[in-house]
PDB file of C-alpha atoms and ligand atoms in Angstrom:
ATOM      1  CA  UNK A1392      20.779 -10.874  -9.667  1.00 45.00           C
ATOM      2  CA  UNK A1393      19.282 -13.778 -11.224  1.00 45.00           C
ATOM      3  CA  UNK A1394      21.661 -16.256 -12.836  1.00 41.00           C
ATOM      4  CA  UNK A1395      19.650 -16.123 -16.033  1.00 42.00           C
ATOM      5  CA  UNK A1396      16.546 -14.113 -16.689  1.00 42.00           C
ATOM      6  CA  UNK A1397      14.527 -17.329 -17.304  1.00 51.00           C
ATOM      7  CA  UNK A1398      15.178 -18.146 -13.701  1.00 65.00           C
ATOM      8  CA  UNK A1399      12.286 -18.944 -11.485  1.00 94.00           C
ATOM      9  CA  UNK A1400      11.333 -16.489  -8.793  1.00 97.00           C
ATOM     10  CA  UNK A1401       9.183 -17.174  -5.738  1.00 96.00           C
ATOM     11  CA  UNK A1402       7.395 -14.216  -4.527  1.00 97.00           C
ATOM     12  CA  UNK A1403       5.997 -14.555  -1.091  1.00 95.00           C
ATOM     13  CA  UNK A1404       2.840 -12.436  -0.528  1.00 95.00           C
ATOM     14  CA  UNK A1405       0.126 -11.773  -3.007  1.00 94.00           C
ATOM     15  CA  UNK A1406      -0.747  -8.198  -1.852  1.00 95.00           C
ATOM     16  CA  UNK A1407      -0.073  -5.073  -3.935  1.00 97.00           C
ATOM     17  CA  UNK A1408       3.684  -5.224  -3.254  1.00 97.00           C
ATOM     18  CA  UNK A1409       3.978  -8.929  -4.126  1.00 97.00           C
ATOM     19  CA  UNK A1410       1.586  -8.896  -7.159  1.00 97.00           C
ATOM     20  CA  UNK A1411       3.233  -5.754  -8.621  1.00 98.00           C
ATOM     21  CA  UNK A1412       6.718  -7.412  -8.170  1.00 98.00           C
ATOM     22  CA  UNK A1413       5.508 -10.582  -9.821  1.00 98.00           C
ATOM     23  CA  UNK A1414       4.128  -8.664 -12.896  1.00 98.00           C
ATOM     24  CA  UNK A1415       7.317  -6.707 -13.362  1.00 98.00           C
ATOM     25  CA  UNK A1416       9.534  -9.775 -13.265  1.00 97.00           C
ATOM     26  CA  UNK A1417       7.486 -11.619 -15.719  1.00 97.00           C
ATOM     27  CA  UNK A1418       8.010  -8.680 -18.073  1.00 96.00           C
ATOM     28  CA  UNK A1419      11.790  -9.128 -17.652  1.00 95.00           C
ATOM     29  CA  UNK A1420      11.280 -12.860 -18.647  1.00 95.00           C
ATOM     30  CA  UNK A1421      11.282 -14.605 -15.024  1.00 96.00           C
ATOM     31  CA  UNK A1422       9.044 -17.465 -14.343  1.00 96.00           C
ATOM     32  CA  UNK A1423       7.181 -16.336 -11.232  1.00 97.00           C
ATOM     33  CA  UNK A1424       5.411 -18.057  -8.731  1.00 96.00           C
ATOM     34  CA  UNK A1425       3.253 -16.086  -5.973  1.00 96.00           C
ATOM     35  CA  UNK A1426       2.733 -18.013  -2.747  1.00 94.00           C
ATOM     36  CA  UNK A1427       0.057 -16.374  -0.461  1.00 89.00           C
ATOM     37  CA  UNK A1428      -1.102 -17.683   2.911  1.00 83.00           C
ATOM     38  CA  UNK A1429      -4.546 -15.783   2.936  1.00 75.00           C
ATOM     39  CA  UNK A1430      -6.615 -14.250   0.341  1.00 62.00           C
ATOM     40  CA  UNK A1431      -4.146 -12.216  -1.718  1.00 57.00           C
ATOM     41  CA  UNK A1432      -3.984  -8.889  -0.078  1.00 62.00           C
ATOM     42  CA  UNK A1433      -7.324  -9.078   1.787  1.00 64.00           C
ATOM     43  CA  UNK A1434      -5.727  -8.049   4.806  1.00 74.00           C
ATOM     44  CA  UNK A1435      -3.915  -4.827   4.009  1.00 82.00           C
ATOM     45  CA  UNK A1436      -3.771  -4.056   0.453  1.00 85.00           C
ATOM     46  CA  UNK A1437      -7.597  -3.894  -0.167  1.00 82.00           C
ATOM     47  CA  UNK A1438      -8.576  -2.631   3.155  1.00 90.00           C
ATOM     48  CA  UNK A1439      -6.629   0.815   2.721  1.00 92.00           C
ATOM     49  CA  UNK A1440      -8.204   3.846   1.789  1.00 95.00           C
ATOM     50  CA  UNK A1441      -6.099   4.498  -1.223  1.00 96.00           C
ATOM     51  CA  UNK A1442      -4.803   8.062  -0.414  1.00 97.00           C
ATOM     52  CA  UNK A1443      -1.635   8.719  -2.612  1.00 98.00           C
ATOM     53  CA  UNK A1444      -0.439  11.393  -0.301  1.00 97.00           C
ATOM     54  CA  UNK A1445       3.464  11.655   0.290  1.00 97.00           C
ATOM     55  CA  UNK A1446       3.439  15.193   0.968  1.00 95.00           C
ATOM     56  CA  UNK A1447       0.400  15.599   3.499  1.00 94.00           C
ATOM     57  CA  UNK A1448       1.712  12.390   5.212  1.00 91.00           C
ATOM     58  CA  UNK A1449       5.189  13.745   5.788  1.00 91.00           C
ATOM     59  CA  UNK A1450       6.290  15.723   8.747  1.00 88.00           C
ATOM     60  CA  UNK A1451      10.117  16.140   7.555  1.00 92.00           C
ATOM     61  CA  UNK A1452      12.273  15.356   4.652  1.00 94.00           C
ATOM     62  CA  UNK A1453      12.906  11.583   4.330  1.00 95.00           C
ATOM     63  CA  UNK A1454      13.477   8.632   2.273  1.00 96.00           C
ATOM     64  CA  UNK A1455       9.720   7.944   2.626  1.00 97.00           C
ATOM     65  CA  UNK A1456       9.005  11.356   1.019  1.00 97.00           C
ATOM     66  CA  UNK A1457      11.588  10.872  -1.647  1.00 97.00           C
ATOM     67  CA  UNK A1458      10.254   7.312  -2.732  1.00 98.00           C
ATOM     68  CA  UNK A1459       6.473   8.465  -2.213  1.00 98.00           C
ATOM     69  CA  UNK A1460       6.878  11.502  -4.678  1.00 97.00           C
ATOM     70  CA  UNK A1461       8.694   9.214  -7.089  1.00 98.00           C
ATOM     71  CA  UNK A1462       5.902   6.676  -6.908  1.00 98.00           C
ATOM     72  CA  UNK A1463       3.190   9.156  -7.154  1.00 98.00           C
ATOM     73  CA  UNK A1464       4.809  10.491 -10.405  1.00 98.00           C
ATOM     74  CA  UNK A1465       4.997   6.882 -11.769  1.00 98.00           C
ATOM     75  CA  UNK A1466       1.235   6.209 -11.025  1.00 98.00           C
ATOM     76  CA  UNK A1467      -0.412   7.465 -14.359  1.00 98.00           C
ATOM     77  CA  UNK A1468       1.727   5.418 -16.610  1.00 98.00           C
ATOM     78  CA  UNK A1469       1.672   2.396 -14.363  1.00 98.00           C
ATOM     79  CA  UNK A1470      -1.933   2.349 -14.659  1.00 98.00           C
ATOM     80  CA  UNK A1471      -2.151   2.987 -18.288  1.00 98.00           C
ATOM     81  CA  UNK A1472       0.207   0.115 -18.853  1.00 98.00           C
ATOM     82  CA  UNK A1473      -1.965  -2.123 -16.765  1.00 98.00           C
ATOM     83  CA  UNK A1474      -5.003  -0.846 -18.644  1.00 98.00           C
ATOM     84  CA  UNK A1475      -3.517  -1.497 -21.989  1.00 98.00           C
ATOM     85  CA  UNK A1476      -2.625  -5.052 -20.742  1.00 97.00           C
ATOM     86  CA  UNK A1477      -5.728  -6.044 -19.126  1.00 98.00           C
ATOM     87  CA  UNK A1478      -8.447  -3.672 -20.440  1.00 98.00           C
ATOM     88  CA  UNK A1479      -9.426  -3.048 -16.801  1.00 98.00           C
ATOM     89  CA  UNK A1480      -9.877   0.573 -15.367  1.00 97.00           C
ATOM     90  CA  UNK A1481      -8.689   1.489 -11.938  1.00 98.00           C
ATOM     91  CA  UNK A1482     -10.214   4.470 -10.421  1.00 98.00           C
ATOM     92  CA  UNK A1483      -7.674   7.028  -9.968  1.00 98.00           C
ATOM     93  CA  UNK A1484      -8.315  10.773  -9.252  1.00 97.00           C
ATOM     94  CA  UNK A1485      -5.817  13.499  -8.862  1.00 97.00           C
ATOM     95  CA  UNK A1486      -8.075  15.498  -6.743  1.00 97.00           C
ATOM     96  CA  UNK A1487      -5.474  16.940  -4.403  1.00 98.00           C
ATOM     97  CA  UNK A1488      -5.573  16.849  -0.506  1.00 98.00           C
ATOM     98  CA  UNK A1489      -6.713  19.699   1.847  1.00 98.00           C
ATOM     99  CA  UNK A1490      -5.304  19.694   5.174  1.00 97.00           C
ATOM    100  CA  UNK A1491      -7.404  21.525   7.671  1.00 97.00           C
ATOM    101  CA  UNK A1492      -5.663  23.562  10.376  1.00 94.00           C
ATOM    102  CA  UNK A1493      -2.377  22.571   9.130  1.00 94.00           C
ATOM    103  CA  UNK A1494       0.902  23.334  10.496  1.00 89.00           C
ATOM    104  CA  UNK A1495       3.863  24.153   7.934  1.00 91.00           C
ATOM    105  CA  UNK A1496       4.512  21.911   4.981  1.00 91.00           C
ATOM    106  CA  UNK A1497       7.705  19.904   4.337  1.00 93.00           C
ATOM    107  CA  UNK A1498      10.068  21.890   2.029  1.00 91.00           C
ATOM    108  CA  UNK A1499      10.281  20.936  -1.477  1.00 88.00           C
ATOM    109  CA  UNK A1500       6.533  19.777  -1.921  1.00 94.00           C
ATOM    110  CA  UNK A1501       4.273  21.700  -3.831  1.00 95.00           C
ATOM    111  CA  UNK A1502       1.523  23.240  -1.670  1.00 97.00           C
ATOM    112  CA  UNK A1503      -0.852  26.126  -1.692  1.00 97.00           C
ATOM    113  CA  UNK A1504      -1.708  28.153   1.600  1.00 96.00           C
ATOM    114  CA  UNK A1505      -5.476  28.565   1.920  1.00 96.00           C
ATOM    115  CA  UNK A1506      -6.148  30.517   5.186  1.00 96.00           C
ATOM    116  CA  UNK A1507      -5.287  28.122   7.985  1.00 95.00           C
ATOM    117  CA  UNK A1508      -5.334  25.207   5.634  1.00 97.00           C
ATOM    118  CA  UNK A1509      -2.753  23.689   3.284  1.00 97.00           C
ATOM    119  CA  UNK A1510      -3.744  22.312  -0.210  1.00 98.00           C
ATOM    120  CA  UNK A1511      -1.541  19.607  -2.077  1.00 98.00           C
ATOM    121  CA  UNK A1512      -2.572  19.909  -5.598  1.00 98.00           C
ATOM    122  CA  UNK A1513      -0.608  16.765  -6.717  1.00 97.00           C
ATOM    123  CA  UNK A1514      -1.962  14.261  -4.342  1.00 98.00           C
ATOM    124  CA  UNK A1515      -4.457  11.671  -5.623  1.00 98.00           C
ATOM    125  CA  UNK A1516      -6.977   8.732  -4.820  1.00 98.00           C
ATOM    126  CA  UNK A1517      -6.897   5.245  -5.898  1.00 98.00           C
ATOM    127  CA  UNK A1518      -9.211   2.273  -5.601  1.00 97.00           C
ATOM    128  CA  UNK A1519      -6.755  -0.352  -3.894  1.00 96.00           C
ATOM    129  CA  UNK A1520      -8.992  -3.229  -4.442  1.00 95.00           C
ATOM    130  CA  UNK A1521      -9.385  -2.540  -8.047  1.00 96.00           C
ATOM    131  CA  UNK A1522      -5.729  -2.147  -8.606  1.00 97.00           C
ATOM    132  CA  UNK A1523      -5.062  -5.522  -6.888  1.00 96.00           C
ATOM    133  CA  UNK A1524      -7.445  -7.213  -9.144  1.00 95.00           C
ATOM    134  CA  UNK A1525      -5.877  -5.596 -12.090  1.00 97.00           C
ATOM    135  CA  UNK A1526      -2.425  -6.626 -11.034  1.00 97.00           C
ATOM    136  CA  UNK A1527      -3.321 -10.127 -10.547  1.00 96.00           C
ATOM    137  CA  UNK A1528      -5.172 -10.173 -13.941  1.00 97.00           C
ATOM    138  CA  UNK A1529      -2.055  -8.654 -15.550  1.00 98.00           C
ATOM    139  CA  UNK A1530       0.054 -11.222 -13.846  1.00 97.00           C
ATOM    140  CA  UNK A1531      -1.996 -14.042 -15.042  1.00 97.00           C
ATOM    141  CA  UNK A1532      -1.864 -12.931 -18.420  1.00 97.00           C
ATOM    142  CA  UNK A1533       1.830 -13.103 -18.392  1.00 96.00           C
ATOM    143  CA  UNK A1534       1.875 -16.686 -16.541  1.00 96.00           C
ATOM    144  CA  UNK A1535       2.415 -15.809 -13.029  1.00 97.00           C
ATOM    145  CA  UNK A1536       1.418 -18.918 -10.979  1.00 95.00           C
ATOM    146  CA  UNK A1537      -0.338 -18.494  -7.699  1.00 93.00           C
ATOM    147  CA  UNK A1538       0.040 -21.018  -4.880  1.00 90.00           C
ATOM    148  CA  UNK A1539      -2.530 -20.709  -1.835  1.00 87.00           C
ATOM    149  CA  UNK A1540      -1.668 -21.829   1.616  1.00 81.00           C
ATOM    150  CA  UNK A1541       0.474 -20.807   4.473  1.00 77.00           C
ATOM    151  CA  UNK A1542       4.063 -21.123   3.871  1.00 79.00           C
ATOM    152  CA  UNK A1543       6.223 -21.411   7.094  1.00 78.00           C
ATOM    153  CA  UNK A1544       9.477 -22.215   5.669  1.00 87.00           C
ATOM    154  CA  UNK A1545      11.554 -21.719   2.210  1.00 94.00           C
ATOM    155  CA  UNK A1546      14.647 -22.956   1.075  1.00 94.00           C
ATOM    156  CA  UNK A1547      15.967 -20.121  -1.191  1.00 96.00           C
ATOM    157  CA  UNK A1548      18.666 -22.413  -2.619  1.00 93.00           C
ATOM    158  CA  UNK A1549      15.920 -24.000  -4.749  1.00 93.00           C
ATOM    159  CA  UNK A1550      14.948 -20.835  -6.545  1.00 96.00           C
ATOM    160  CA  UNK A1551      16.720 -18.220  -8.831  1.00 96.00           C
ATOM    161  CA  UNK A1552      15.350 -15.500  -6.310  1.00 97.00           C
ATOM    162  CA  UNK A1553      13.102 -15.346  -3.459  1.00 97.00           C
ATOM    163  CA  UNK A1554      11.275 -12.125  -2.548  1.00 98.00           C
ATOM    164  CA  UNK A1555       9.665 -11.625   0.728  1.00 97.00           C
ATOM    165  CA  UNK A1556       6.722  -9.399   0.297  1.00 97.00           C
ATOM    166  CA  UNK A1557       4.319 -10.769   3.049  1.00 95.00           C
ATOM    167  CA  UNK A1558       3.653  -7.381   4.673  1.00 95.00           C
ATOM    168  CA  UNK A1559       3.104  -7.713   8.430  1.00 94.00           C
ATOM    169  CA  UNK A1560       3.755 -11.265   8.370  1.00 93.00           C
ATOM    170  CA  UNK A1561       7.299 -11.128   6.751  1.00 95.00           C
ATOM    171  CA  UNK A1562       9.446 -11.800   9.539  1.00 95.00           C
ATOM    172  CA  UNK A1563       7.506 -14.877  10.862  1.00 92.00           C
ATOM    173  CA  UNK A1564       8.758 -16.752   7.694  1.00 94.00           C
ATOM    174  CA  UNK A1565      11.479 -19.077   8.055  1.00 95.00           C
ATOM    175  CA  UNK A1566      13.764 -18.441   5.079  1.00 96.00           C
ATOM    176  CA  UNK A1567      16.908 -20.607   4.600  1.00 97.00           C
ATOM    177  CA  UNK A1568      19.767 -20.019   2.242  1.00 96.00           C
ATOM    178  CA  UNK A1569      22.235 -22.921   1.930  1.00 95.00           C
ATOM    179  CA  UNK A1570      20.821 -24.405   5.012  1.00 93.00           C
ATOM    180  CA  UNK A1571      21.194 -21.398   7.217  1.00 96.00           C
ATOM    181  CA  UNK A1572      18.321 -19.588   8.660  1.00 97.00           C
ATOM    182  CA  UNK A1573      18.359 -15.938   7.632  1.00 98.00           C
ATOM    183  CA  UNK A1574      17.624 -13.371  10.144  1.00 96.00           C
ATOM    184  CA  UNK A1575      14.875 -11.161   8.764  1.00 97.00           C
ATOM    185  CA  UNK A1576      14.109  -7.495   9.935  1.00 97.00           C
ATOM    186  CA  UNK A1577      11.022  -7.498  12.266  1.00 97.00           C
ATOM    187  CA  UNK A1578       7.660  -6.882  10.713  1.00 96.00           C
ATOM    188  CA  UNK A1579       4.673  -6.056  12.898  1.00 96.00           C
ATOM    189  CA  UNK A1580       0.999  -5.339  12.153  1.00 96.00           C
ATOM    190  CA  UNK A1581      -0.553  -1.863  13.037  1.00 96.00           C
ATOM    191  CA  UNK A1582      -4.133  -2.258  12.995  1.00 96.00           C
ATOM    192  CA  UNK A1583      -6.371   0.566  11.529  1.00 96.00           C
ATOM    193  CA  UNK A1584     -10.101   0.793  11.571  1.00 97.00           C
ATOM    194  CA  UNK A1585     -12.088   2.471   8.713  1.00 97.00           C
ATOM    195  CA  UNK A1586     -15.924   3.242   8.162  1.00 98.00           C
ATOM    196  CA  UNK A1587     -17.605   3.855   5.000  1.00 98.00           C
ATOM    197  CA  UNK A1588     -21.004   6.007   4.235  1.00 98.00           C
ATOM    198  CA  UNK A1589     -22.948   5.920   1.141  1.00 98.00           C
ATOM    199  CA  UNK A1590     -23.216   9.558   0.191  1.00 98.00           C
ATOM    200  CA  UNK A1591     -24.241  11.620  -3.113  1.00 98.00           C
ATOM    201  CA  UNK A1592     -21.660  11.296  -5.757  1.00 97.00           C
ATOM    202  CA  UNK A1593     -19.525  14.571  -5.736  1.00 96.00           C
ATOM    203  CA  UNK A1594     -19.834  15.574  -2.248  1.00 97.00           C
ATOM    204  CA  UNK A1595     -16.130  15.762  -1.563  1.00 98.00           C
ATOM    205  CA  UNK A1596     -13.533  17.028  -4.145  1.00 96.00           C
ATOM    206  CA  UNK A1597     -10.119  16.790  -2.665  1.00 98.00           C
ATOM    207  CA  UNK A1598      -9.709  14.425   0.030  1.00 98.00           C
ATOM    208  CA  UNK A1599      -9.580  16.067   3.593  1.00 98.00           C
ATOM    209  CA  UNK A1600      -7.180  15.585   6.525  1.00 98.00           C
ATOM    210  CA  UNK A1601      -7.274  16.881   9.996  1.00 97.00           C
ATOM    211  CA  UNK A1602      -4.641  15.601  12.357  1.00 94.00           C
ATOM    212  CA  UNK A1603      -5.194  11.809  12.628  1.00 93.00           C
ATOM    213  CA  UNK A1604      -8.462  11.916  10.623  1.00 98.00           C
ATOM    214  CA  UNK A1605      -9.116  11.671   7.042  1.00 98.00           C
ATOM    215  CA  UNK A1606     -12.080  11.662   4.659  1.00 98.00           C
ATOM    216  CA  UNK A1607     -12.294  10.862   1.167  1.00 98.00           C
ATOM    217  CA  UNK A1608     -14.703   9.901  -1.531  1.00 98.00           C
ATOM    218  CA  UNK A1609     -15.012   7.242  -4.289  1.00 97.00           C
ATOM    219  CA  UNK A1610     -16.452   7.969  -7.630  1.00 95.00           C
ATOM    220  CA  UNK A1611     -19.481   5.660  -6.677  1.00 96.00           C
ATOM    221  CA  UNK A1612     -20.316   8.016  -3.766  1.00 98.00           C
ATOM    222  CA  UNK A1613     -18.762   5.840  -1.074  1.00 98.00           C
ATOM    223  CA  UNK A1614     -17.141   8.180   1.693  1.00 98.00           C
ATOM    224  CA  UNK A1615     -14.415   6.468   3.617  1.00 98.00           C
ATOM    225  CA  UNK A1616     -13.173   7.919   6.829  1.00 98.00           C
ATOM    226  CA  UNK A1617     -10.264   6.643   9.076  1.00 97.00           C
ATOM    227  CA  UNK A1618      -8.296   5.788  11.148  1.00 96.00           C
ATOM    228  CA  UNK A1619      -6.749   4.302  14.129  1.00 97.00           C
ATOM    229  CA  UNK A1620      -3.245   2.930  14.825  1.00 97.00           C
ATOM    230  CA  UNK A1621      -3.559  -0.078  17.178  1.00 97.00           C
ATOM    231  CA  UNK A1622      -0.656  -2.306  18.157  1.00 97.00           C
ATOM    232  CA  UNK A1623      -2.764  -5.389  19.103  1.00 97.00           C
ATOM    233  CA  UNK A1624      -1.240  -8.199  17.070  1.00 95.00           C
ATOM    234  CA  UNK A1625      -3.331  -9.799  14.425  1.00 93.00           C
ATOM    235  CA  UNK A1626      -6.617  -9.160  16.404  1.00 95.00           C
ATOM    236  CA  UNK A1627      -9.258  -8.822  13.505  1.00 93.00           C
ATOM    237  CA  UNK A1628     -12.086  -7.546  15.594  1.00 96.00           C
ATOM    238  CA  UNK A1629     -14.104  -4.436  14.428  1.00 97.00           C
ATOM    239  CA  UNK A1630     -14.661  -2.506  17.571  1.00 97.00           C
ATOM    240  CA  UNK A1631     -17.631  -0.234  17.651  1.00 97.00           C
ATOM    241  CA  UNK A1632     -15.810   2.284  19.933  1.00 98.00           C
ATOM    242  CA  UNK A1633     -13.199   2.813  17.441  1.00 98.00           C
ATOM    243  CA  UNK A1634     -15.564   3.296  14.564  1.00 98.00           C
ATOM    244  CA  UNK A1635     -17.827   5.805  16.724  1.00 98.00           C
ATOM    245  CA  UNK A1636     -14.600   7.801  17.542  1.00 98.00           C
ATOM    246  CA  UNK A1637     -13.745   7.942  13.948  1.00 98.00           C
ATOM    247  CA  UNK A1638     -17.420   8.946  13.055  1.00 98.00           C
ATOM    248  CA  UNK A1639     -17.110  11.764  15.417  1.00 98.00           C
ATOM    249  CA  UNK A1640     -13.783  13.036  14.163  1.00 98.00           C
ATOM    250  CA  UNK A1641     -14.933  12.733  10.666  1.00 98.00           C
ATOM    251  CA  UNK A1642     -18.093  14.723  11.252  1.00 98.00           C
ATOM    252  CA  UNK A1643     -15.964  17.591  12.540  1.00 97.00           C
ATOM    253  CA  UNK A1644     -14.290  17.522   9.100  1.00 98.00           C
ATOM    254  CA  UNK A1645     -17.438  16.883   6.893  1.00 98.00           C
ATOM    255  CA  UNK A1646     -20.445  17.820   9.249  1.00 98.00           C
ATOM    256  CA  UNK A1647     -23.030  16.294   6.950  1.00 98.00           C
ATOM    257  CA  UNK A1648     -21.717  12.787   8.317  1.00 98.00           C
ATOM    258  CA  UNK A1649     -22.831  13.562  11.794  1.00 98.00           C
ATOM    259  CA  UNK A1650     -26.380  12.363  10.897  1.00 98.00           C
ATOM    260  CA  UNK A1651     -25.572   9.455   8.679  1.00 98.00           C
ATOM    261  CA  UNK A1652     -24.873   5.882   9.721  1.00 98.00           C
ATOM    262  CA  UNK A1653     -21.897   4.174   8.303  1.00 98.00           C
ATOM    263  CA  UNK A1654     -22.891   1.295   5.792  1.00 98.00           C
ATOM    264  CA  UNK A1655     -19.396  -0.425   6.396  1.00 97.00           C
ATOM    265  CA  UNK A1656     -16.886  -0.819   9.274  1.00 97.00           C
ATOM    266  CA  UNK A1657     -13.530  -2.744   8.603  1.00 96.00           C
ATOM    267  CA  UNK A1658     -10.068  -3.079   9.703  1.00 96.00           C
ATOM    268  CA  UNK A1659      -6.696  -3.612   8.008  1.00 94.00           C
ATOM    269  CA  UNK A1660      -3.146  -4.444   9.218  1.00 94.00           C
ATOM    270  CA  UNK A1661      -0.520  -2.032   8.126  1.00 95.00           C
ATOM    271  CA  UNK A1662       2.826  -3.509   7.652  1.00 95.00           C
ATOM    272  CA  UNK A1663       4.711  -1.970  10.402  1.00 95.00           C
ATOM    273  CA  UNK A1664       6.861  -1.241  12.428  1.00 94.00           C
ATOM    274  CA  UNK A1665       7.222   2.490  11.430  1.00 92.00           C
ATOM    275  CA  UNK A1666      10.672   2.705  10.266  1.00 95.00           C
ATOM    276  CA  UNK A1667      12.740   5.885  10.130  1.00 93.00           C
ATOM    277  CA  UNK A1668      14.499   5.198   6.658  1.00 93.00           C
ATOM    278  CA  UNK A1669      11.517   4.105   4.655  1.00 96.00           C
ATOM    279  CA  UNK A1670      10.339   0.472   3.941  1.00 98.00           C
ATOM    280  CA  UNK A1671      12.723  -2.654   3.924  1.00 98.00           C
ATOM    281  CA  UNK A1672      13.972  -2.822   0.248  1.00 98.00           C
ATOM    282  CA  UNK A1673      17.176  -4.724   0.001  1.00 97.00           C
ATOM    283  CA  UNK A1674      18.894  -7.877  -1.002  1.00 98.00           C
ATOM    284  CA  UNK A1675      19.999 -10.087   2.093  1.00 98.00           C
ATOM    285  CA  UNK A1676      23.731  -9.844   1.622  1.00 96.00           C
ATOM    286  CA  UNK A1677      25.248 -12.919  -0.018  1.00 96.00           C
ATOM    287  CA  UNK A1678      21.985 -14.645  -0.956  1.00 97.00           C
ATOM    288  CA  UNK A1679      19.415 -14.564  -3.552  1.00 97.00           C
ATOM    289  CA  UNK A1680      16.781 -13.491  -1.101  1.00 98.00           C
ATOM    290  CA  UNK A1681      15.078  -9.923  -1.506  1.00 98.00           C
ATOM    291  CA  UNK A1682      13.124  -8.245   1.000  1.00 98.00           C
ATOM    292  CA  UNK A1683      10.159  -5.788   0.134  1.00 98.00           C
ATOM    293  CA  UNK A1684       8.076  -5.072   3.094  1.00 98.00           C
ATOM    294  CA  UNK A1685       7.576  -2.534   6.058  1.00 97.00           C
ATOM    295  CA  UNK A1686       5.583   0.033   3.907  1.00 97.00           C
ATOM    296  CA  UNK A1687       3.699   0.981   7.075  1.00 96.00           C
ATOM    297  CA  UNK A1688       1.204   3.673   5.855  1.00 95.00           C
ATOM    298  CA  UNK A1689       2.381   3.911   2.270  1.00 96.00           C
ATOM    299  CA  UNK A1690       2.055   0.345   0.715  1.00 96.00           C
ATOM    300  CA  UNK A1691      -0.474   1.588  -1.806  1.00 97.00           C
ATOM    301  CA  UNK A1692       1.493   4.808  -2.762  1.00 98.00           C
ATOM    302  CA  UNK A1693       4.786   2.880  -2.933  1.00 98.00           C
ATOM    303  CA  UNK A1694       3.493  -0.134  -5.051  1.00 98.00           C
ATOM    304  CA  UNK A1695       4.914   1.341  -8.586  1.00 98.00           C
ATOM    305  CA  UNK A1696       8.317   2.236  -7.339  1.00 98.00           C
ATOM    306  CA  UNK A1697       8.843  -0.992  -5.148  1.00 98.00           C
ATOM    307  CA  UNK A1698       7.905  -3.160  -7.958  1.00 98.00           C
ATOM    308  CA  UNK A1699      10.238  -1.259 -10.309  1.00 98.00           C
ATOM    309  CA  UNK A1700      13.070  -1.078  -7.844  1.00 98.00           C
ATOM    310  CA  UNK A1701      13.155  -4.883  -6.931  1.00 98.00           C
ATOM    311  CA  UNK A1702      12.450  -6.135 -10.445  1.00 97.00           C
ATOM    312  CA  UNK A1703      15.214  -3.976 -11.913  1.00 97.00           C
ATOM    313  CA  UNK A1704      17.758  -5.273  -9.316  1.00 97.00           C
ATOM    314  CA  UNK A1705      16.799  -8.863  -9.384  1.00 96.00           C
ATOM    315  CA  UNK A1706      17.126  -8.884 -13.211  1.00 92.00           C
ATOM    316  CA  UNK A1707      20.363  -7.056 -13.071  1.00 85.00           C
TER     317      UNK A1707
HETATM  318  N1  LIG B 415      -2.115   5.526   4.587  1.00 89.46           N
HETATM  319  C1  LIG B 415      -3.264   5.764   5.463  1.00 89.46           C
HETATM  320  C2  LIG B 415      -3.322   4.914   6.769  1.00 89.46           C
HETATM  321  O1  LIG B 415      -2.392   3.979   6.886  1.00 89.46           O
HETATM  322  O2  LIG B 415      -4.221   4.918   7.329  1.00 89.46           O
END
C-alpha cells in the first residue's frame, strides 16, 4: 500500500499491462512514471491478434479461466470509460468464437454445441494496437510521465511503489529494496508468428479455432491467422516456414485463404512461462514492489482485471 495517495509510482513496462495500471493509478491520485525499454508495447501487446477468449482457450477450470471471465465482463465498461476520457474508439466486437472439431467445453462456460463444433457466444475480439494507443492517450491526459530507455536496475526505496510489468523482460530487471536484490519469478519469451491477409469485409463472423490454429477478421477486412509457440529467446526473425505452416492450417479453417498471399507476417513475444495458477500478480512480501507479468497467452484479455487488481491494492 502507498504511504499516501499522492505518492509516486514507477511502473516498469509500457505495454497494455503497464499502461493500464498507470492509468488506473493516476485515477486514484498517484503520480506515475512509466519506464519502457523498447517501443511501448511493440513486442507483445500490439503484436497479439486480440482474441478475448477465456472459455475457448481453457482446457480445465483454473485461475486463468476465473480471471479471464471476470476481465471479459469488465471490457465493455473499460472501453467506454476510455472513450469518454479520450474520444478514441477501440474496435471491439462480441462476435463469439467457433471451435471446429471441438472436444468438450470446460464446465461453467456458456457454450452451444453445433454438430461437431462448439460456439462460445460471449467471446470477443479487440484491436490491441488501438487499445494501447488509447491507454497511452488516457494516461497522458492524466499526467502519466513516460521515460524511454533500458532500465536495468531500480532502487524501490526511492519510490512510493514500483510495479514490474515488463512482460517477458520482467525477471531480467535488478530490483533492490533497502539495498537488497529481490529475487523475481522467472519470465521468458514464447515467440509466436502471425500472418495477415487483406480480404473482403464481413468474410468472417465469429472467430474460428481448430486445435492450435485461429483465424479472425478485423472490421477493415484484415484477416489474421496464428500461430506458433517457440522457445527461442528474443529472436525477432520472421520465418517463412512458420508462416507457410500457419497459412496451410488457416486454409483448412477458411478454404478461401489457400489462394491468397499474406500481406503481413510478424512475430510477438508472449510473456511466459506458462504458469499453472495464472499470471504473477502480487506484492513482494515486506516491500513496496508489485509484480504484474507472466500473462502468457492472455495479456490482452487480462488487461482490465490486472489494472484494477494492482491499482486497488497499491492504493489500499
Ligand atoms: N492468445 C493467443 C496467442 O497467444 O497466440
